Structure formats: C-alpha cells, structure tokens
Amino acid sequence: MSRAKVAVLISGRGSNMEALVRAARDPACPFEVTLVLANKPDAGGLAIAAEAGIEALAVDQKPFGKDREAHERAIDAALRQRGIEVVALAGYMRILTPFLVEAWEGRMLNIHPSLLPAYPGLDTHGRALAAGEVEAGCTVHLVTAGVDEGPILGQARVPILPGDTEHRLAERVLEQEHRLYAATLAEFVRGL
Ligand code: GRF
C-alpha cells in the first residue's frame, strides 16, 4: 500500500500534529506525516516532530514582512519539493491568501475547535460559554477562501458541563480533536 504523504502546518505546541504522527505509526494508516512545517522558528511542535524523526522545517514569516503571498510561495515550494500530497493545518495561526488556498484546493484540511458553522475565528470556547451553549465540539473541513468556511468532513460533539471553564472545555474538546483529525484525515486520503 502506498501511503499519502502529508505535511502538517503548525504555529504552536502541535498537539494535533502529534496525534496525526501517532496515528500514522500504525502500518494500516493510509497516510504518513513526512513534513512538519511552522511559520515561526520557535513553534514548540517543531522539536516534537524532530524527536519523532520527522523533518521539521521553519519557514519564518518574518523576513517576508507583510508579503504573505511571498511567504506562502516559499511554503508551497517546500511542499512540492518533498512530494507532499495533502496538507493538514493544525493550529496554523495565519490567515492564508488565495494563492496557497488555490494551490492546494481539495487537498488542504483544517481543524477548528467549534461545531462549524458556529463560532468561526478565535476564542471559540469563551464565546460558546458566554452564549450559554449546552454543546461544543470540533470540526475538520476542507480549506477554502473564506476562513473556517470550507466543506465539513467530520465533527465531534462535546457536552458543556455545569461549571465549565474555558480551560476545562478546551481540554475536553482537544481530546476529541486528536481523535477526529486522525480518523477524518485517514478517511479523506482513502477517498483520493
Ligand atoms: C487547536 O484547538 C486547533 O483546533 C486550533 O488551535 C489549537 C491548536 O492546538 N486551530 P495544537 O497546536 O494542535 O496543540
């Protein structure tokens, strides 16, 4: 079986990336993570990836200044040089320009910590709690031009409990993110 080559794009601690790497250790998993790429050299997940024996690459956004497309062209070149087939955004905290979105259309997934279309953007748990929701969750979707708007590939629901804080809710949702992302990505690449 040839496994789909996946790059995971991160900006921070990379716990979702780690979950994908863990899932790919199973020989029956239809994808392998061959590159972890961050837009910041100090992203914690880079060291975790390197320790796991995966190429960990920082394409620092700083030297590109405000030219987000030039930064993305450098990212795209790195992905193509390595024969990447699918890109998984996992806590990649920079809004993409149409360049990268179009270059990877139908091949780029994102995980978002809400039940989209509810609560796109930042501070999802704080807003869900403030609105008195009884349920939160997470979504894996294809990336399109609108932020957090692409076709939904999978969701996991998490009840909001009495007395929940943002932190406690985020922890429980994160557990589900890890499970959902690996399962949804596997299903997605099987369908390619
Ligand atoms: C996750 O909650 C993800 O859904 C959101 O940012 C967080 C990243 O966490 N987009 P991690 O870096 O994967 O630990």
PDB file of C-alpha atoms and ligand atoms in Angstrom:
ATOM      1  CA  MET A   1       0.000   0.000   0.000  1.00  0.00           C
ATOM      2  CA  SER A   2       1.411   3.402  -0.865  1.00  0.00           C
ATOM      3  CA  ARG A   3       0.607   5.906   1.822  1.00  0.00           C
ATOM      4  CA  ALA A   4      -0.338   9.522   1.138  1.00  0.00           C
ATOM      5  CA  LYS A   5       2.423  11.959   2.062  1.00  0.00           C
ATOM      6  CA  VAL A   6       1.040  14.523   4.479  1.00  0.00           C
ATOM      7  CA  ALA A   7       2.601  17.791   5.644  1.00  0.00           C
ATOM      8  CA  VAL A   8       1.283  19.260   8.894  1.00  0.00           C
ATOM      9  CA  LEU A   9       1.431  23.051   9.213  1.00  0.00           C
ATOM     10  CA  ILE A  10       1.639  24.418  12.747  1.00  0.00           C
ATOM     11  CA  SER A  11       2.315  27.634  14.640  1.00  0.00           C
ATOM     12  CA  GLY A  12       2.497  26.420  18.226  1.00  0.00           C
ATOM     13  CA  ARG A  13       2.608  23.413  20.527  1.00  0.00           C
ATOM     14  CA  GLY A  14       1.416  20.963  17.869  1.00  0.00           C
ATOM     15  CA  SER A  15      -0.652  18.505  19.875  1.00  0.00           C
ATOM     16  CA  ASN A  16      -2.899  17.800  16.874  1.00  0.00           C
ATOM     17  CA  MET A  17       0.208  17.258  14.753  1.00  0.00           C
ATOM     18  CA  GLU A  18       1.436  14.778  17.375  1.00  0.00           C
ATOM     19  CA  ALA A  19      -1.874  12.929  17.231  1.00  0.00           C
ATOM     20  CA  LEU A  20      -1.546  12.608  13.443  1.00  0.00           C
ATOM     21  CA  VAL A  21       2.036  11.380  13.776  1.00  0.00           C
ATOM     22  CA  ARG A  22       0.920   8.819  16.372  1.00  0.00           C
ATOM     23  CA  ALA A  23      -1.914   7.590  14.141  1.00  0.00           C
ATOM     24  CA  ALA A  24       0.475   7.210  11.203  1.00  0.00           C
ATOM     25  CA  ARG A  25       2.671   4.820  13.238  1.00  0.00           C
ATOM     26  CA  ASP A  26       0.043   2.161  12.600  1.00  0.00           C
ATOM     27  CA  PRO A  27       1.134   0.443   9.369  1.00  0.00           C
ATOM     28  CA  ALA A  28      -2.533   0.210   8.368  1.00  0.00           C
ATOM     29  CA  CYS A  29      -2.851   4.005   8.444  1.00  0.00           C
ATOM     30  CA  PRO A  30      -3.294   5.268   4.855  1.00  0.00           C
ATOM     31  CA  PHE A  31      -1.154   8.390   5.395  1.00  0.00           C
ATOM     32  CA  GLU A  32       2.327   9.211   6.621  1.00  0.00           C
ATOM     33  CA  VAL A  33       3.469  12.527   8.031  1.00  0.00           C
ATOM     34  CA  THR A  34       6.669  13.330   6.156  1.00  0.00           C
ATOM     35  CA  LEU A  35       6.987  17.025   6.962  1.00  0.00           C
ATOM     36  CA  VAL A  36       6.057  19.350   9.815  1.00  0.00           C
ATOM     37  CA  LEU A  37       6.303  22.979   8.793  1.00  0.00           C
ATOM     38  CA  ALA A  38       5.917  26.050  11.005  1.00  0.00           C
ATOM     39  CA  ASN A  39       5.658  29.744  10.185  1.00  0.00           C
ATOM     40  CA  LYS A  40       7.679  30.547  13.315  1.00  0.00           C
ATOM     41  CA  PRO A  41      11.033  29.040  14.242  1.00  0.00           C
ATOM     42  CA  ASP A  42      10.056  28.867  17.945  1.00  0.00           C
ATOM     43  CA  ALA A  43       6.912  26.774  17.394  1.00  0.00           C
ATOM     44  CA  GLY A  44       7.086  24.113  20.126  1.00  0.00           C
ATOM     45  CA  GLY A  45       5.821  21.392  17.824  1.00  0.00           C
ATOM     46  CA  LEU A  46       8.955  21.540  15.654  1.00  0.00           C
ATOM     47  CA  ALA A  47      11.097  19.931  18.371  1.00  0.00           C
ATOM     48  CA  ILE A  48       8.442  17.266  18.968  1.00  0.00           C
ATOM     49  CA  ALA A  49       8.408  16.409  15.261  1.00  0.00           C
ATOM     50  CA  ALA A  50      12.203  16.284  15.048  1.00  0.00           C
ATOM     51  CA  GLU A  51      12.307  13.943  18.053  1.00  0.00           C
ATOM     52  CA  ALA A  52       9.812  11.714  16.283  1.00  0.00           C
ATOM     53  CA  GLY A  53      12.219  11.537  13.328  1.00  0.00           C
ATOM     54  CA  ILE A  54      10.128  13.704  11.024  1.00  0.00           C
ATOM     55  CA  GLU A  55      11.542  16.562   9.008  1.00  0.00           C
ATOM     56  CA  ALA A  56      10.753  19.752  10.935  1.00  0.00           C
ATOM     57  CA  LEU A  57      11.063  22.908   8.886  1.00  0.00           C
ATOM     58  CA  ALA A  58      10.532  26.537   9.848  1.00  0.00           C
ATOM     59  CA  VAL A  59       9.645  28.874   7.006  1.00  0.00           C
ATOM     60  CA  ASP A  60       9.866  32.016   9.074  1.00  0.00           C
ATOM     61  CA  GLN A  61       7.307  34.637   8.096  1.00  0.00           C
ATOM     62  CA  LYS A  62       9.434  37.492   9.466  1.00  0.00           C
ATOM     63  CA  PRO A  63      11.775  38.126   6.533  1.00  0.00           C
ATOM     64  CA  PHE A  64       8.750  38.372   4.234  1.00  0.00           C
ATOM     65  CA  GLY A  65       7.204  41.218   6.246  1.00  0.00           C
ATOM     66  CA  LYS A  66       3.692  41.971   5.086  1.00  0.00           C
ATOM     67  CA  ASP A  67       4.056  39.994   1.869  1.00  0.00           C
ATOM     68  CA  ARG A  68       2.025  36.974   2.945  1.00  0.00           C
ATOM     69  CA  GLU A  69       1.889  35.588  -0.578  1.00  0.00           C
ATOM     70  CA  ALA A  70       5.689  35.562  -0.916  1.00  0.00           C
ATOM     71  CA  HIS A  71       5.850  33.639   2.375  1.00  0.00           C
ATOM     72  CA  GLU A  72       3.288  31.171   1.056  1.00  0.00           C
ATOM     73  CA  ARG A  73       5.215  30.755  -2.200  1.00  0.00           C
ATOM     74  CA  ALA A  74       8.204  29.647  -0.113  1.00  0.00           C
ATOM     75  CA  ILE A  75       5.957  27.219   1.817  1.00  0.00           C
ATOM     76  CA  ASP A  76       4.440  25.893  -1.407  1.00  0.00           C
ATOM     77  CA  ALA A  77       7.877  25.324  -2.923  1.00  0.00           C
ATOM     78  CA  ALA A  78       8.960  23.365   0.173  1.00  0.00           C
ATOM     79  CA  LEU A  79       5.810  21.210  -0.014  1.00  0.00           C
ATOM     80  CA  ARG A  80       6.238  20.478  -3.711  1.00  0.00           C
ATOM     81  CA  GLN A  81       9.953  19.735  -3.450  1.00  0.00           C
ATOM     82  CA  ARG A  82       9.060  16.979  -0.997  1.00  0.00           C
ATOM     83  CA  GLY A  83       6.219  15.442  -2.999  1.00  0.00           C
ATOM     84  CA  ILE A  84       3.582  16.307  -0.413  1.00  0.00           C
ATOM     85  CA  GLU A  85       0.091  15.188  -1.444  1.00  0.00           C
ATOM     86  CA  VAL A  86      -2.103  16.503   1.360  1.00  0.00           C
ATOM     87  CA  VAL A  87      -1.667  19.447   3.738  1.00  0.00           C
ATOM     88  CA  ALA A  88      -3.151  19.365   7.234  1.00  0.00           C
ATOM     89  CA  LEU A  89      -3.373  22.698   9.030  1.00  0.00           C
ATOM     90  CA  ALA A  90      -3.173  22.065  12.776  1.00  0.00           C
ATOM     91  CA  GLY A  91      -3.124  25.235  14.824  1.00  0.00           C
ATOM     92  CA  TYR A  92      -1.627  27.177  11.908  1.00  0.00           C
ATOM     93  CA  MET A  93      -2.451  30.663  13.106  1.00  0.00           C
ATOM     94  CA  ARG A  94      -2.050  32.733   9.981  1.00  0.00           C
ATOM     95  CA  ILE A  95      -4.846  33.526   7.563  1.00  0.00           C
ATOM     96  CA  LEU A  96      -3.990  32.188   4.126  1.00  0.00           C
ATOM     97  CA  THR A  97      -4.028  34.224   0.930  1.00  0.00           C
ATOM     98  CA  PRO A  98      -5.887  32.930  -2.141  1.00  0.00           C
ATOM     99  CA  PHE A  99      -2.519  31.773  -3.503  1.00  0.00           C
ATOM    100  CA  LEU A 100      -1.985  28.861  -1.100  1.00  0.00           C
ATOM    101  CA  VAL A 101      -5.702  28.083  -0.839  1.00  0.00           C
ATOM    102  CA  GLU A 102      -5.978  27.710  -4.619  1.00  0.00           C
ATOM    103  CA  ALA A 103      -2.668  25.874  -4.958  1.00  0.00           C
ATOM    104  CA  TRP A 104      -3.932  23.164  -2.556  1.00  0.00           C
ATOM    105  CA  GLU A 105      -7.634  23.272  -3.306  1.00  0.00           C
ATOM    106  CA  GLY A 106      -9.280  19.979  -2.370  1.00  0.00           C
ATOM    107  CA  ARG A 107      -6.022  18.820  -0.736  1.00  0.00           C
ATOM    108  CA  MET A 108      -5.822  21.018   2.340  1.00  0.00           C
ATOM    109  CA  LEU A 109      -7.669  20.299   5.591  1.00  0.00           C
ATOM    110  CA  ASN A 110      -8.041  22.289   8.792  1.00  0.00           C
ATOM    111  CA  ILE A 111      -9.210  21.513  12.307  1.00  0.00           C
ATOM    112  CA  HIS A 112     -11.267  24.104  14.140  1.00  0.00           C
ATOM    113  CA  PRO A 113     -12.380  23.952  17.785  1.00  0.00           C
ATOM    114  CA  SER A 114     -16.113  24.551  17.308  1.00  0.00           C
ATOM    115  CA  LEU A 115     -19.095  22.971  15.645  1.00  0.00           C
ATOM    116  CA  LEU A 116     -18.866  24.988  12.436  1.00  0.00           C
ATOM    117  CA  PRO A 117     -20.612  26.942  11.048  1.00  0.00           C
ATOM    118  CA  ALA A 118     -21.000  28.123  14.665  1.00  0.00           C
ATOM    119  CA  TYR A 119     -18.096  30.142  16.068  1.00  0.00           C
ATOM    120  CA  PRO A 120     -15.582  30.550  13.269  1.00  0.00           C
ATOM    121  CA  GLY A 121     -12.449  32.531  14.165  1.00  0.00           C
ATOM    122  CA  LEU A 122     -10.800  32.881  17.563  1.00  0.00           C
ATOM    123  CA  ASP A 123     -11.923  32.430  21.194  1.00  0.00           C
ATOM    124  CA  THR A 124     -14.451  29.758  20.264  1.00  0.00           C
ATOM    125  CA  HIS A 125     -14.849  28.260  23.756  1.00  0.00           C
ATOM    126  CA  GLY A 126     -15.173  31.604  25.535  1.00  0.00           C
ATOM    127  CA  ARG A 127     -17.867  32.686  23.107  1.00  0.00           C
ATOM    128  CA  ALA A 128     -19.750  29.360  23.351  1.00  0.00           C
ATOM    129  CA  LEU A 129     -19.746  29.553  27.162  1.00  0.00           C
ATOM    130  CA  ALA A 130     -20.820  33.204  27.174  1.00  0.00           C
ATOM    131  CA  ALA A 131     -23.720  32.346  24.875  1.00  0.00           C
ATOM    132  CA  GLY A 132     -24.917  29.630  27.267  1.00  0.00           C
ATOM    133  CA  GLU A 133     -24.477  26.803  24.747  1.00  0.00           C
ATOM    134  CA  VAL A 134     -25.015  23.256  26.025  1.00  0.00           C
ATOM    135  CA  GLU A 135     -22.729  21.695  23.451  1.00  0.00           C
ATOM    136  CA  ALA A 136     -19.335  22.467  21.924  1.00  0.00           C
ATOM    137  CA  GLY A 137     -17.079  20.413  19.688  1.00  0.00           C
ATOM    138  CA  CYS A 138     -14.674  20.450  16.786  1.00  0.00           C
ATOM    139  CA  THR A 139     -14.734  20.289  13.001  1.00  0.00           C
ATOM    140  CA  VAL A 140     -12.396  19.065  10.287  1.00  0.00           C
ATOM    141  CA  HIS A 141     -13.053  20.802   6.989  1.00  0.00           C
ATOM    142  CA  LEU A 142     -11.522  21.444   3.601  1.00  0.00           C
ATOM    143  CA  VAL A 143      -9.853  24.831   3.333  1.00  0.00           C
ATOM    144  CA  THR A 144     -11.478  27.340   1.000  1.00  0.00           C
ATOM    145  CA  ALA A 145     -11.104  31.093   0.590  1.00  0.00           C
ATOM    146  CA  GLY A 146     -13.439  32.012   3.487  1.00  0.00           C
ATOM    147  CA  VAL A 147     -11.900  31.479   6.936  1.00  0.00           C
ATOM    148  CA  ASP A 148     -13.321  28.311   8.589  1.00  0.00           C
ATOM    149  CA  GLU A 149     -15.911  28.022   5.826  1.00  0.00           C
ATOM    150  CA  GLY A 150     -14.989  25.026   3.658  1.00  0.00           C
ATOM    151  CA  PRO A 151     -16.956  21.786   3.251  1.00  0.00           C
ATOM    152  CA  ILE A 152     -17.178  19.867   6.513  1.00  0.00           C
ATOM    153  CA  LEU A 153     -15.547  16.421   6.521  1.00  0.00           C
ATOM    154  CA  GLY A 154     -16.165  15.453  10.143  1.00  0.00           C
ATOM    155  CA  GLN A 155     -17.310  16.741  13.523  1.00  0.00           C
ATOM    156  CA  ALA A 156     -17.186  15.583  17.141  1.00  0.00           C
ATOM    157  CA  ARG A 157     -19.589  16.914  19.757  1.00  0.00           C
ATOM    158  CA  VAL A 158     -18.635  17.636  23.359  1.00  0.00           C
ATOM    159  CA  PRO A 159     -21.240  18.455  26.038  1.00  0.00           C
ATOM    160  CA  ILE A 160     -20.710  21.654  28.007  1.00  0.00           C
ATOM    161  CA  LEU A 161     -20.923  20.738  31.712  1.00  0.00           C
ATOM    162  CA  PRO A 162     -22.239  22.873  34.570  1.00  0.00           C
ATOM    163  CA  GLY A 163     -19.416  25.000  35.964  1.00  0.00           C
ATOM    164  CA  ASP A 164     -17.238  24.505  32.874  1.00  0.00           C
ATOM    165  CA  THR A 165     -14.392  26.949  32.405  1.00  0.00           C
ATOM    166  CA  GLU A 166     -12.831  27.811  29.083  1.00  0.00           C
ATOM    167  CA  HIS A 167      -9.762  25.805  30.056  1.00  0.00           C
ATOM    168  CA  ARG A 168     -11.649  22.660  31.058  1.00  0.00           C
ATOM    169  CA  LEU A 169     -13.828  22.791  27.973  1.00  0.00           C
ATOM    170  CA  ALA A 170     -10.817  23.368  25.719  1.00  0.00           C
ATOM    171  CA  GLU A 171      -9.109  20.308  27.236  1.00  0.00           C
ATOM    172  CA  ARG A 172     -12.076  18.042  26.589  1.00  0.00           C
ATOM    173  CA  VAL A 173     -12.537  19.376  23.058  1.00  0.00           C
ATOM    174  CA  LEU A 174      -8.823  18.938  22.351  1.00  0.00           C
ATOM    175  CA  GLU A 175      -9.039  15.219  23.218  1.00  0.00           C
ATOM    176  CA  GLN A 176     -11.763  14.900  20.613  1.00  0.00           C
ATOM    177  CA  GLU A 177      -9.777  16.975  18.090  1.00  0.00           C
ATOM    178  CA  HIS A 178      -6.939  14.466  18.281  1.00  0.00           C
ATOM    179  CA  ARG A 179      -9.242  11.517  17.646  1.00  0.00           C
ATOM    180  CA  LEU A 180     -11.327  13.269  14.986  1.00  0.00           C
ATOM    181  CA  TYR A 181      -8.435  14.656  12.953  1.00  0.00           C
ATOM    182  CA  ALA A 182      -6.640  11.324  12.582  1.00  0.00           C
ATOM    183  CA  ALA A 183      -9.854   9.466  11.695  1.00  0.00           C
ATOM    184  CA  THR A 184     -11.085  12.100   9.245  1.00  0.00           C
ATOM    185  CA  LEU A 185      -7.736  12.503   7.515  1.00  0.00           C
ATOM    186  CA  ALA A 186      -7.496   8.714   7.097  1.00  0.00           C
ATOM    187  CA  GLU A 187     -10.962   8.589   5.566  1.00  0.00           C
ATOM    188  CA  PHE A 188     -10.153  11.548   3.326  1.00  0.00           C
ATOM    189  CA  VAL A 189      -6.948  10.085   1.883  1.00  0.00           C
ATOM    190  CA  ARG A 190      -8.642   6.708   1.341  1.00  0.00           C
ATOM    191  CA  GLY A 191     -11.053   8.546  -0.949  1.00  0.00           C
ATOM    192  CA  LEU A 192      -8.357  10.249  -3.053  1.00  0.00           C
TER     193      LEU A 192
HETATM  194  C1  GRF B   1      -6.459  23.556  18.394  1.00  0.00           C
HETATM  195  O1  GRF B   1      -7.501  23.783  19.293  1.00  0.00           O
HETATM  196  C2  GRF B   1      -6.921  23.742  16.976  1.00  0.00           C
HETATM  197  O2  GRF B   1      -8.229  23.307  16.768  1.00  0.00           O
HETATM  198  C3  GRF B   1      -6.853  25.251  16.832  1.00  0.00           C
HETATM  199  O3  GRF B   1      -5.679  25.615  17.510  1.00  0.00           O
HETATM  200  C4  GRF B   1      -5.386  24.639  18.512  1.00  0.00           C
HETATM  201  C5  GRF B   1      -4.012  24.118  18.214  1.00  0.00           C
HETATM  202  O4  GRF B   1      -3.546  23.234  19.180  1.00  0.00           O
HETATM  203  N1  GRF B   1      -6.925  25.639  15.458  1.00  0.00           N
HETATM  204  P1  GRF B   1      -2.289  22.310  18.903  1.00  0.00           P
HETATM  205  O5  GRF B   1      -1.155  23.226  18.438  1.00  0.00           O
HETATM  206  O6  GRF B   1      -2.663  21.303  17.865  1.00  0.00           O
HETATM  207  O7  GRF B   1      -1.972  21.681  20.228  1.00  0.00           O
END
